[in-house]
Coordinates of C-alpha atoms in Angstrom, one line a residue:
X1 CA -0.6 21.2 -10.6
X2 CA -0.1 19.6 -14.1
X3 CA 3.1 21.9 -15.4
X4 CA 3.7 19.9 -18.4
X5 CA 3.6 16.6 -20.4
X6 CA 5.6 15.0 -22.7
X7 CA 4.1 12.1 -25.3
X8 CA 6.6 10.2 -27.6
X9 CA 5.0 7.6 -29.9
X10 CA 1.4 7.3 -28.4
X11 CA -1.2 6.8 -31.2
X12 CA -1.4 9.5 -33.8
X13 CA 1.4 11.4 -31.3
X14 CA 5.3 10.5 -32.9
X15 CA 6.3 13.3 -30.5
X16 CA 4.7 16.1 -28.5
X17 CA 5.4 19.2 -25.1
X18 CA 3.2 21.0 -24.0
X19 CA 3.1 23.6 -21.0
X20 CA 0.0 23.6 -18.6
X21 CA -0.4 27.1 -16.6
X22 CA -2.5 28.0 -13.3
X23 CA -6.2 28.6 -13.4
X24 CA -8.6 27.6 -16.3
X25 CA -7.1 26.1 -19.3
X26 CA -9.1 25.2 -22.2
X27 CA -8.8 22.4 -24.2
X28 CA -10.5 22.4 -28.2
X29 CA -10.4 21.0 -31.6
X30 CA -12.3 19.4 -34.0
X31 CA -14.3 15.3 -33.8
X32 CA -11.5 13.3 -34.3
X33 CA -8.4 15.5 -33.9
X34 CA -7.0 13.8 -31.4
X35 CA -8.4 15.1 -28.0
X36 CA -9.3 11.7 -26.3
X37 CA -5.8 11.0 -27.2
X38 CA -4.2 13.2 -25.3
X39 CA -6.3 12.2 -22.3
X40 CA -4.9 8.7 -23.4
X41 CA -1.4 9.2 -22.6
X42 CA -2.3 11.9 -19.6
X43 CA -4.1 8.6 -18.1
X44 CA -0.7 6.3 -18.5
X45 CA 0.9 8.0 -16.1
X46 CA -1.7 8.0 -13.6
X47 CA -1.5 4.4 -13.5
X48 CA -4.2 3.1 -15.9
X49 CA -3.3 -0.5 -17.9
X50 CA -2.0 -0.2 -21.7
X51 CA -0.5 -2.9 -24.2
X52 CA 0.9 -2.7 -27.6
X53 CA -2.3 -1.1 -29.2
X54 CA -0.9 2.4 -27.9
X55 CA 2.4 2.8 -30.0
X56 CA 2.2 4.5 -33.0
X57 CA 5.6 3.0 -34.3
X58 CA 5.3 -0.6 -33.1
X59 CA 9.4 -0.9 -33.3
X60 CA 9.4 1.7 -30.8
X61 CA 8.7 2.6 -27.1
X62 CA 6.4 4.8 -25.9
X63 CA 7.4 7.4 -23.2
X64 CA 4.7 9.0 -21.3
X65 CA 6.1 11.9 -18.8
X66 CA 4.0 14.7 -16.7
X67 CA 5.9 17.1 -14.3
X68 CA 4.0 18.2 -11.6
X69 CA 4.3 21.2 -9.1
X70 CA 3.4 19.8 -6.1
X71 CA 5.5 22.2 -3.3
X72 CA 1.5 23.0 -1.6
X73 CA 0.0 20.0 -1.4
X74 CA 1.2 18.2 1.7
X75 CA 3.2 15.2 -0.2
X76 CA 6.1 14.6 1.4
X77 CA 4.5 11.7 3.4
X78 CA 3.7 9.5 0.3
X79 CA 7.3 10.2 -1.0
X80 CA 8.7 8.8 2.6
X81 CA 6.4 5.9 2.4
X82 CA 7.4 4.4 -0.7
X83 CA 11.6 5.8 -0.2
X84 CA 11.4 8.0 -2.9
X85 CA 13.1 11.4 -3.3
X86 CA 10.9 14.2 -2.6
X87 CA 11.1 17.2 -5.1
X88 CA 8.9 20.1 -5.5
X89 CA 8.6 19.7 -9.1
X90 CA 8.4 15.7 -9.5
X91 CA 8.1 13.7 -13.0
X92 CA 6.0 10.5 -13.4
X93 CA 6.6 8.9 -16.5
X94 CA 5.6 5.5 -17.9
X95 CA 7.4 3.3 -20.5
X96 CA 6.0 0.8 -22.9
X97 CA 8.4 -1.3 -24.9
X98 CA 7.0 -2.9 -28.4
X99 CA 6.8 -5.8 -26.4
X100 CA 3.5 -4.0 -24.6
X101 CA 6.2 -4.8 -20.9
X102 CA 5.5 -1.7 -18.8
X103 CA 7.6 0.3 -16.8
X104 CA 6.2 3.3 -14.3
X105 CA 8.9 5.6 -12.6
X106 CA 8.4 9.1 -10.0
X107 CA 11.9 11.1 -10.3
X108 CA 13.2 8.5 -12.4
X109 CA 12.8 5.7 -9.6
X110 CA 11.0 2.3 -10.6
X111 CA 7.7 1.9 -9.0
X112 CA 5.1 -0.3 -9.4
X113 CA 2.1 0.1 -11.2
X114 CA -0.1 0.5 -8.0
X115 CA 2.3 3.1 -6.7
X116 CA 2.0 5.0 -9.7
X117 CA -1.8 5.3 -9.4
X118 CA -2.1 6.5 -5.9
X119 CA 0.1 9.0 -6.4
X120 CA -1.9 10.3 -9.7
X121 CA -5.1 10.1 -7.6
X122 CA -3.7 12.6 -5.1
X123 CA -2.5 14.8 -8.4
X124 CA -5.1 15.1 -10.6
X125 CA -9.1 14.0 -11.1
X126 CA -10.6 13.5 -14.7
X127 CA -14.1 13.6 -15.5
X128 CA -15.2 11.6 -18.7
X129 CA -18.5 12.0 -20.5
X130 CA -18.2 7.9 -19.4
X131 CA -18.0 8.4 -15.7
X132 CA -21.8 9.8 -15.8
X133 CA -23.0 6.2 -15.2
X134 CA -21.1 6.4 -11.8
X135 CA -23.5 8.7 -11.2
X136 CA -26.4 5.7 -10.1
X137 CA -23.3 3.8 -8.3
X138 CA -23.9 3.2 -4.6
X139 CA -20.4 3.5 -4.2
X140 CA -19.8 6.8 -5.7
X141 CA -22.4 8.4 -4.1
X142 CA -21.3 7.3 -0.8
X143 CA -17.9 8.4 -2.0
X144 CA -19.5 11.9 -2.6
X145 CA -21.0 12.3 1.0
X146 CA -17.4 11.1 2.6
X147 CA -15.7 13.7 -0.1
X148 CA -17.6 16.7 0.8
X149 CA -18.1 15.6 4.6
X150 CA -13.9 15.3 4.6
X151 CA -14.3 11.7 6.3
X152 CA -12.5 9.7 2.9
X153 CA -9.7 8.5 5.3
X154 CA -11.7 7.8 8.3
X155 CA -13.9 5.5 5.8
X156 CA -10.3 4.0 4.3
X157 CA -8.9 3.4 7.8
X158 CA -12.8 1.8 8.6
X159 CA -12.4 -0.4 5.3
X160 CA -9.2 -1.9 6.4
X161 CA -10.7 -2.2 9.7
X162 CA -13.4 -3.9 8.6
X163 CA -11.4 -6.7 6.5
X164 CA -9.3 -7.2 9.2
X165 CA -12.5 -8.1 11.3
X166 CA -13.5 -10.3 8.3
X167 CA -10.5 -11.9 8.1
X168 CA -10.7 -12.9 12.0
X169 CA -14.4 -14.0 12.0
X170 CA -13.7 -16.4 8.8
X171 CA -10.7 -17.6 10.9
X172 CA -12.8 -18.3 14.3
X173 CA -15.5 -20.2 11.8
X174 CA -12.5 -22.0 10.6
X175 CA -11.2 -23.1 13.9
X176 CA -14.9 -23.5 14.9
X177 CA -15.4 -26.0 12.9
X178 CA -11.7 -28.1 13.2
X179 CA -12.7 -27.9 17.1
X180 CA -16.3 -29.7 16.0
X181 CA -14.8 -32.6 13.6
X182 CA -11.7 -33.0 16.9
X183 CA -14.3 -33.4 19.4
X184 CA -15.6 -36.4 17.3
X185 CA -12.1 -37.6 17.6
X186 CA -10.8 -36.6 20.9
X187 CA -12.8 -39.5 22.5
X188 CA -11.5 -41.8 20.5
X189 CA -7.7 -39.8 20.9
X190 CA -8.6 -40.0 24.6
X191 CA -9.4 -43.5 24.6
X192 CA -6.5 -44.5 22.9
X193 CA -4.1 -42.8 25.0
X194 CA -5.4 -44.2 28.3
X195 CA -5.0 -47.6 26.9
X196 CA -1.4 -46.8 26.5
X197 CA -0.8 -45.1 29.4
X198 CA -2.5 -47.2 31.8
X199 CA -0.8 -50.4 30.1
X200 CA 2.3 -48.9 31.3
X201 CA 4.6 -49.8 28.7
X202 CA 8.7 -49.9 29.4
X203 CA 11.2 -49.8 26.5
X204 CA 12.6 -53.1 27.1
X205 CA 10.0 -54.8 28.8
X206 CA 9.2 -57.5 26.0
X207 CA 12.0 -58.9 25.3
X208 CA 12.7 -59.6 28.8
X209 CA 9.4 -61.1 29.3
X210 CA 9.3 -62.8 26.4
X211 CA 12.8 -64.4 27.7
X212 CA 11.8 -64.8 31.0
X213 CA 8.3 -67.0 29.4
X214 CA 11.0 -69.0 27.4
X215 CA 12.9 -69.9 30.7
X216 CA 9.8 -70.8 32.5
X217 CA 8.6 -73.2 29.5
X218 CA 11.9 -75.3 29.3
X219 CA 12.6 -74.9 33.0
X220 CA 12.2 -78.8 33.7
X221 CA 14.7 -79.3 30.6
X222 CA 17.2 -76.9 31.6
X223 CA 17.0 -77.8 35.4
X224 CA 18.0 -81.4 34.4
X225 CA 20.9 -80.1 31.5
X226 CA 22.3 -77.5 34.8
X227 CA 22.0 -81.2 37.6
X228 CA 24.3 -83.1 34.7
X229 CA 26.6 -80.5 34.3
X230 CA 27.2 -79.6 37.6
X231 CA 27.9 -83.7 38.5
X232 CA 30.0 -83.3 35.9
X233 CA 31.8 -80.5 36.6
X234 CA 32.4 -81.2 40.6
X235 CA 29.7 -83.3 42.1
X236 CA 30.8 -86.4 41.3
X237 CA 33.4 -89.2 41.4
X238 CA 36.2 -88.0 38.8
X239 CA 34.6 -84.8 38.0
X240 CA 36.7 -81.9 36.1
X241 CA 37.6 -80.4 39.1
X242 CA 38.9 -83.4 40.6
X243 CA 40.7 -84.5 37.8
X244 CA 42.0 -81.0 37.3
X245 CA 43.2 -80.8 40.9
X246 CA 45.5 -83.7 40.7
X247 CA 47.0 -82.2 37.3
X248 CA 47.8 -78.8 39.7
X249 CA 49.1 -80.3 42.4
X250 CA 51.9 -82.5 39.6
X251 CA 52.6 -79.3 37.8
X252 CA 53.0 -77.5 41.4
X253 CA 55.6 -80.0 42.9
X254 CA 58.0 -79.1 39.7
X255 CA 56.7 -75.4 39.3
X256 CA 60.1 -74.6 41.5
X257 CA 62.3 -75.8 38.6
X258 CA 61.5 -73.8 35.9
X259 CA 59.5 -70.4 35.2
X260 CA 57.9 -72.3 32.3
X261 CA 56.2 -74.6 34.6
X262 CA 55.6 -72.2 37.2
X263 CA 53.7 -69.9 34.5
X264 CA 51.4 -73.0 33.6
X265 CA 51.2 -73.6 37.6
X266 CA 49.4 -70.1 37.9
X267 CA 47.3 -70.6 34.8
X268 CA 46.3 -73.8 36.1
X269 CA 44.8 -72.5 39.4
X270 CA 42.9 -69.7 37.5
X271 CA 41.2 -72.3 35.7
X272 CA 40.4 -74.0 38.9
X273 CA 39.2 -70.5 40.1
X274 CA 37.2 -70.0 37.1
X275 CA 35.5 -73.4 36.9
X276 CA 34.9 -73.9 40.6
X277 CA 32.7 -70.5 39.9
X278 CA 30.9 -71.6 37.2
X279 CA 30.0 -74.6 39.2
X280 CA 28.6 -72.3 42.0
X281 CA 27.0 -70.3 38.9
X282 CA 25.2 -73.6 37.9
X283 CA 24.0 -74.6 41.1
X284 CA 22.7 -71.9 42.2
X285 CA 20.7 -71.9 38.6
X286 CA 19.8 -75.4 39.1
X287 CA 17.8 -74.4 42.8
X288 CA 16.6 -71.3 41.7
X289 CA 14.8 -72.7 38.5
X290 CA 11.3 -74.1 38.7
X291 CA 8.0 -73.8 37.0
X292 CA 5.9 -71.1 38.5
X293 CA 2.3 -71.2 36.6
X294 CA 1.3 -68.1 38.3
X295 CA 4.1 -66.1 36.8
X296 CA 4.4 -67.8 33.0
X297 CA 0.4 -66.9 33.2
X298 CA 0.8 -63.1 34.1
X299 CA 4.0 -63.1 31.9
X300 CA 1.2 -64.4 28.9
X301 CA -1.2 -62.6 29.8
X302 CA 1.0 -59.4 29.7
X303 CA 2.9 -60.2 26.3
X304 CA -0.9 -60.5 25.0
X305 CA -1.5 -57.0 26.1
X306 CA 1.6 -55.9 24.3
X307 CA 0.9 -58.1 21.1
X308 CA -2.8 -56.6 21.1
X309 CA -1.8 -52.9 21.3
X310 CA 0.8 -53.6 18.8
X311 CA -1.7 -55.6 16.3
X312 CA -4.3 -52.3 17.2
X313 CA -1.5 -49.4 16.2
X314 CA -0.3 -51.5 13.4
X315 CA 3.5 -51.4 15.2
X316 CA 6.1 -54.3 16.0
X317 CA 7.6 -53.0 18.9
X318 CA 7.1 -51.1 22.7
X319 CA 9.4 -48.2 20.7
X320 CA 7.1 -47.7 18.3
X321 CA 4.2 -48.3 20.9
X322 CA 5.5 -45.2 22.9
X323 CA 6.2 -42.8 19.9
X324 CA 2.1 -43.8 19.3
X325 CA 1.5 -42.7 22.8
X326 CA 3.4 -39.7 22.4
X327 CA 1.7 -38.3 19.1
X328 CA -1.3 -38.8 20.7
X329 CA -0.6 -36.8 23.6
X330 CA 0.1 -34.1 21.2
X331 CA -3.0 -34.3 19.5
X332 CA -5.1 -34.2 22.6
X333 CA -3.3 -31.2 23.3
X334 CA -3.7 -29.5 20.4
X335 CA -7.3 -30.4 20.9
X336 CA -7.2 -28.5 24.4
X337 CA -4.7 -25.5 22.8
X338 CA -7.3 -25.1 20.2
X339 CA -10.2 -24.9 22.4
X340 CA -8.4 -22.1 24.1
X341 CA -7.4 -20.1 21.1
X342 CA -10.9 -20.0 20.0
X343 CA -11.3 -18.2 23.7
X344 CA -8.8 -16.1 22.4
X345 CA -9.6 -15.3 18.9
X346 CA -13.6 -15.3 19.9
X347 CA -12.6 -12.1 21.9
X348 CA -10.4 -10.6 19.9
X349 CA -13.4 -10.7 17.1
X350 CA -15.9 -8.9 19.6
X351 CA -13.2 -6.3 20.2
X352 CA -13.0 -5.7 16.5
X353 CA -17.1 -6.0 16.3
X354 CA -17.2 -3.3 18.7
X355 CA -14.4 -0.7 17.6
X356 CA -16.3 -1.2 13.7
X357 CA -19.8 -0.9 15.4
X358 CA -18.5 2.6 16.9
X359 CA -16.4 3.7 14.1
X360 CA -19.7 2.9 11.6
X361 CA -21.6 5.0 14.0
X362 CA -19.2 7.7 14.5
X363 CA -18.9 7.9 10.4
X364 CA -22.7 7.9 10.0
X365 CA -23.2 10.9 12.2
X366 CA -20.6 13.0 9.8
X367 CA -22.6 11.8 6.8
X368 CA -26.1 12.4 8.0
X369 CA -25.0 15.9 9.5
X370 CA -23.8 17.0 5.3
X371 CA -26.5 15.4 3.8
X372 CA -29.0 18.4 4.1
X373 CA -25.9 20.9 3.0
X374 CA -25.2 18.6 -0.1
X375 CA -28.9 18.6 -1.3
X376 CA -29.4 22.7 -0.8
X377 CA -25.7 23.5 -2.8
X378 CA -26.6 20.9 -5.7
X379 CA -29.7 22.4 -6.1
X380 CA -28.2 25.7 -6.2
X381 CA -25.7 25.1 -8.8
X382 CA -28.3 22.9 -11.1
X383 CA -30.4 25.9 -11.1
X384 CA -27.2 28.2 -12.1
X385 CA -26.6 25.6 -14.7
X386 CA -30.7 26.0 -16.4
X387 CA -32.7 23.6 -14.1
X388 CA -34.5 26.0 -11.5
X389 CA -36.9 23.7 -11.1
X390 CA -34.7 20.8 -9.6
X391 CA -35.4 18.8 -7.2
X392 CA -32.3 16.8 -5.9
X393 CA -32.9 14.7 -2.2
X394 CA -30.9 11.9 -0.5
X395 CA -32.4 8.7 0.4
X396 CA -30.2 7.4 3.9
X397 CA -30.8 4.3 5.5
X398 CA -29.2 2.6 8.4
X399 CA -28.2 -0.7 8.0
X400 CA -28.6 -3.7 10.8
X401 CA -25.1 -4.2 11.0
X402 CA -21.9 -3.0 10.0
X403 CA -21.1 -3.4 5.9
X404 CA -17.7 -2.9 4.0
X405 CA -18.5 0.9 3.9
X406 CA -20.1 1.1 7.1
X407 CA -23.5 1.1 8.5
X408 CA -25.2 3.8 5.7
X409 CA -26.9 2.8 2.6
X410 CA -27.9 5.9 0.3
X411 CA -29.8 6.6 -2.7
X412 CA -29.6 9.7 -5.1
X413 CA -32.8 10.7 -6.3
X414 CA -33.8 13.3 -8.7
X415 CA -36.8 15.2 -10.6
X416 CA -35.5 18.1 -13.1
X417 CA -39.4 19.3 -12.9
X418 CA -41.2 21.2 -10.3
X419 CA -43.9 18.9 -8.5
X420 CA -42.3 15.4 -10.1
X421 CA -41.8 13.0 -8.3
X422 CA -38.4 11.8 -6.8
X423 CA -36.9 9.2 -8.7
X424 CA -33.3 7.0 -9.0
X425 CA -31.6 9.2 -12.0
X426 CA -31.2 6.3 -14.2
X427 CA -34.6 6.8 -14.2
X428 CA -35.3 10.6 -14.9
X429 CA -32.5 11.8 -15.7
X430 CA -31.7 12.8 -19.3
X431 CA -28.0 12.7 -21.0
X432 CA -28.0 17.1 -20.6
X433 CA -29.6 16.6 -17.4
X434 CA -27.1 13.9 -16.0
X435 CA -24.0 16.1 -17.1
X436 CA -24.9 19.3 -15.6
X437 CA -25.5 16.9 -12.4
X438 CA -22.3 15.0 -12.2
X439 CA -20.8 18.9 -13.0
X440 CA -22.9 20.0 -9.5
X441 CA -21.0 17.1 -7.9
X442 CA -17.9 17.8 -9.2
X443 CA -17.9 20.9 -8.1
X444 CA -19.2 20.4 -4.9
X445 CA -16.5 17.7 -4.0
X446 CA -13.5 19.5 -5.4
X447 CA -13.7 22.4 -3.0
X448 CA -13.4 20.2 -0.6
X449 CA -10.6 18.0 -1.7
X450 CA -8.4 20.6 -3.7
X451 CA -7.6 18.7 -5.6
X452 CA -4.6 20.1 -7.4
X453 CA -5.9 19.5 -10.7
X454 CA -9.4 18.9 -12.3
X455 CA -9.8 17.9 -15.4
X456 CA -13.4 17.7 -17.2
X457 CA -13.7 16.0 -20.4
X458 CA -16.7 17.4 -22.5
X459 CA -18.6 17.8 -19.3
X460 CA -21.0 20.6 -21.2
X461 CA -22.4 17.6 -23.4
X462 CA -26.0 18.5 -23.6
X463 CA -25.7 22.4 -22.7
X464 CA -25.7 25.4 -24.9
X465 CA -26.3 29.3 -24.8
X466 CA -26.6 30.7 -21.7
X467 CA -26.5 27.3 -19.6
X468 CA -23.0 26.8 -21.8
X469 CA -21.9 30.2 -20.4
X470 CA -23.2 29.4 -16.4
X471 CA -21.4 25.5 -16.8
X472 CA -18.2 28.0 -17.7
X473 CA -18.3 30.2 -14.7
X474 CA -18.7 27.5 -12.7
X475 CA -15.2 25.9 -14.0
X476 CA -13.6 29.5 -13.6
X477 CA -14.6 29.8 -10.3
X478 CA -13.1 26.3 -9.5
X479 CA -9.9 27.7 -10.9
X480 CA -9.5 30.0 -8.5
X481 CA -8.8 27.0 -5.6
X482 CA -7.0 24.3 -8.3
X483 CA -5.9 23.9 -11.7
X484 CA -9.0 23.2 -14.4
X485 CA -8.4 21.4 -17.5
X486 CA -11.8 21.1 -19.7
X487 CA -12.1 19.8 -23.1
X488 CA -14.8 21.6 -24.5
X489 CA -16.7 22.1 -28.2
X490 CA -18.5 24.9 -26.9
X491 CA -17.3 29.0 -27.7
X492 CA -19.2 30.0 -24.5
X493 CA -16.6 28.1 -22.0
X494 CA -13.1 28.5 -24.5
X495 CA -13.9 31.9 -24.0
X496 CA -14.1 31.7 -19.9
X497 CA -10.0 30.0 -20.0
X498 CA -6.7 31.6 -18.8
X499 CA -5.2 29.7 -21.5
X500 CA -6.5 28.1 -24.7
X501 CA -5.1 24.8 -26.3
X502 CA -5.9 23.8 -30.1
X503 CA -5.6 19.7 -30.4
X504 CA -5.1 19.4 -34.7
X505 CA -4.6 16.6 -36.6
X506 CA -1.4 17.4 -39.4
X507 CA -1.0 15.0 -42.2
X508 CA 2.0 15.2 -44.6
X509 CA 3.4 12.3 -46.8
X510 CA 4.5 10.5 -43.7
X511 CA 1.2 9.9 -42.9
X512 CA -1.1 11.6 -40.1
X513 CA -0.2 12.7 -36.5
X514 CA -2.0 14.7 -34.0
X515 CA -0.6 18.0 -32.4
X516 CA -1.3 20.5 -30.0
X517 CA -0.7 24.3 -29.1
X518 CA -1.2 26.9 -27.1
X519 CA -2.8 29.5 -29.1
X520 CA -1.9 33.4 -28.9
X521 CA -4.5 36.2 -28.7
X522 CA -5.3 36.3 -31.8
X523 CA -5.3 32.6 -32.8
X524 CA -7.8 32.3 -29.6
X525 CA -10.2 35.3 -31.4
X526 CA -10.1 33.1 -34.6
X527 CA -10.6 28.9 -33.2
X528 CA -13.6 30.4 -31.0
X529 CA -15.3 32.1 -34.0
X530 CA -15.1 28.7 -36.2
X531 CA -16.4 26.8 -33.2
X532 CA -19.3 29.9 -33.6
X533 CA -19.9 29.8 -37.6
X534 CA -17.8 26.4 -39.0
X535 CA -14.8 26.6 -41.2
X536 CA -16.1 30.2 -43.0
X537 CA -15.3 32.9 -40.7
X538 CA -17.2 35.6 -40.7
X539 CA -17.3 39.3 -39.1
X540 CA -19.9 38.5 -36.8
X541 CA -18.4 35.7 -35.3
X542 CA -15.5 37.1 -35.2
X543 CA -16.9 40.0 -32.9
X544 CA -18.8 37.4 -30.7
X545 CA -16.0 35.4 -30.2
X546 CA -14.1 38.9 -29.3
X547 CA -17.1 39.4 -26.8
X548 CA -16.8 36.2 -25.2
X549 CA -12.8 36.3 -24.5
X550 CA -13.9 40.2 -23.5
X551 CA -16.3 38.7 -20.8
X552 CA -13.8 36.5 -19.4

């Protein structure tokens, strides 16, 4: 429950504490005085946006702070979740600097905005004259069925379940369609791959063909250059090696008479060694060359080949060739790997299909089993609240396939007059009518939740007399689960509260600011009999306004 909140420099608030108690509190005070206000600030901490607008003195923050005692209400959970220390009585408060930056904190810990809010929505529930609209909203009133059928987490684990489906069917149209625009290509991929790999390619191979063709073309050229040379080397009449042989045998005979000579002896034969080698070297070229036009053909024929794929891939050499080969090897397979993570991912969507399709159904039959108990309790409490003669029925339809919230589509429909017909309430429904409902609904869902506190802003807007005094038993009788807040302008439910608070507006030379308090006895006899006569006081209203806190 709300214990008490704390508003420094929020609108017409420069600074204001206040304690909240158990039970029924009642909020009051005059058009203007500053009520919505204090809802204002109360909605800061529960996570809603704010900016600059809010401070009161622009050079100065604005501290927002509730304490809550929340010891009963199963908590501790949330507090592990988001690592924050768990206290029985725990403080949310939320900063604005003049700058309009935000900061949100739970026992003085930094949180973000988001965390801020779920915990508020766990704490408290206010109902605005505003939030009437919701009442034609599809999703509220599904909201109401899972509420009162105790299903809200089922439907939240469903939702998540349900985007995580999404999210795997958009991905399996996605890969769909990349497999549809590579199948158009993995012919062509296929085609160009076979080419490569049936041509066989080795790293070096071009440059030795393409040397080997150059030998082949000059071989009549070079076989005549290698017959010269070797004639001139040792085949004929005063060759090299002739010449040189008399030179070693001179240098031989005198070798013995000095190491000099003997060193150029030795270095004389290896030359003779060396050349007589390169002769054989050259002769052995000369009879192995010859023109083969079978080979320099298939030697053309496969340089073309080479000089085509390499013209077609845009590439000047078998290197780059291969790495061609090699990417498209890759993309093939990633062709093939796709095709069998769609296998894959295709099933995993019909598993996810199927555990939706059952957890839609299984969440349908809760709803459909409350629907008849919603219907009989909201007409029970509109015709406690001055419409006997309501007629209040639930339209339920089941959809072909599984939605965001499941398989149900509902309708409210109303008629506030006996024998009318059944309509949406945006379209019979008047703004007294339409209050006293969402009040039916209210009530109906917070028994359920427990909420641990309620509030109701002017949610007797339309009522008066005795309906006024049934809408205030009804908020007592909520008290007794949960904590009740209503802001009220009627005598008939300030006199049903455990506690009364006057909102006042106080203006002095420093300009105008808006107050609260919690008023004593007395005070409580004297607010209720102005909200029963105006300003003038009188006897009488004084004694009915004695009878009304009497009746409480």
């Amino acid at each position: 429950m709300l214990s008490s909140l704390s508003i420094q420099n929020y609108a017409l608030i420069k600074q204001l504490e206040i304690a909240f108690h158990n039970g029924f509190s009642v909020i009051t005070g005059e058009t203007g005085a500053g009520k919505s206000i204090l809802l204002g600030a109360l909605n800061l901490i529960l996570g809603k946006r704010a900016d600059t607008q809010v401070l009161m003195n622009k050079s100065e923050k604005c501290i927002v702070e509730g304490a809550f005692n929340i010891h009963q209400y199963k908590l501790k959970d949330f507090f592990e979740k988001y690592d924050l220390d768990y206290e029985n009585k725990s403080f949310l408060r939320r900063e604005i600097n003049k700058s309009g930056k935000s900061r949100a904190f739970i026992n003085d810990t930094p949180v973000n905005l988001n965390v801020l809010k779920e915990l508020g929505e766990k704490l408290i529930n206010i109902h605005s004259q505003g939030q009437t609209i919701t009442l034609n909203d599809a999703n509220f009133q599904l909201a109401v069925i899972d509420s009162y059928s105790g299903i809200t987490e089922s439907v939240n684990e469903y939702r998540i379940e349900y985007q995580n489906y999404l999210k795997l069917s958009d991905k399996l149209a996605e890969w769909i369609e990349n497999e549809k625009q590579s199948k158009t290509e993995q012919d062509y991929f296929n085609f160009l791959f076979q080419e490569l790999d049936d041509t066989k390619l080795r790293i070096d191979e071009q440059n030795d063909l393409e040397r080997e063709l150059e030998v082949l073309n000059h071989s009549e050229e070079i076989k005549t250059k290698l017959f010269s040379a070797s004639r001139a080397l040792g085949n004929d009449e005063n060759s090299l090696l002739d010449r040189l042989t008399a030179i070693r045998n001179n240098i031989s005979e005198v070798s013995k008479f000095s190491f000099k000579l003997e060193e150029l002896s030795n270095r004389i034969d290896s030359s003779y060694i060396e050349l007589s080698d390169i002769l054989s070297e050259i002769e052995k070229m000369e009879e192995s060359i010859s023109f083969e036009q079978d080979r320099a053909e298939e030697i053309t024929d496969r340089l073309d080949t080479i000089y085509r794929l390499q013209n077609k891939h845009s590439v000047n050499t078998i290197d780059d060739l291969l790495s061609v080969k090699e990417d498209l090897e890759l993309k093939l397979n990633n062709i093939s790997s796709l095709q069998a993570k769609i296998e894959v991912l295709n099933a995993e969507v019909k598993t996810a299909e199927n555990e939706i399709t059952k957890n839609a159904n299984t969440i349908s039959k809760k709803r459909q089993h409350v629907l008849i108990n919603i219907e009989k309790e909201i007409k029970n409490t509109l015709s406690l609240l001055g419409i006997p003669d309501a007629d209040f029925r639930i339209n339920h339809q089941i959809l072909k396939e599984p939605g965001k919230d499941g398989i149900d589509q509902v309708k409210f429909m109303f008629n506030a007059n006996r024998g009318g017909e059944l309509q949406e309430l945006s379209k019979v429904a008047s703004g007294g009518e339409t209050s006293r409902l969402m009040l039916a609904i209210k009530s109906l869902i917070s028994q359920k939740n427990l909420l641990p506190t309620v509030i109701f802003d002017e949610i007797d807007m339309g009522v008066s007399g005795a309906v006024a005094d049934k809408v205030g038993n009804i908020l007592l009788n909520l008290s007794t689960a949960m904590q009740v807040i209503a802001i009220s302008h009627l005598p008939q439910i300030a006199g049903k509260g455990d506690s009364h608070y006057l909102v006042y507006k106080e203006t002095s030379g420093n300009g105008t600011k808006t107050e609260i308090k919690q008023l004593a006895s007395e005070e409580r006899i004297i607010e209720i009999a102005k909200m029963l006569s105006g300003q003038d006081v009188t006897s009488a209203s004084v004694e009915t306004a004695k009878h009304l806190l009497k009746m409480n």
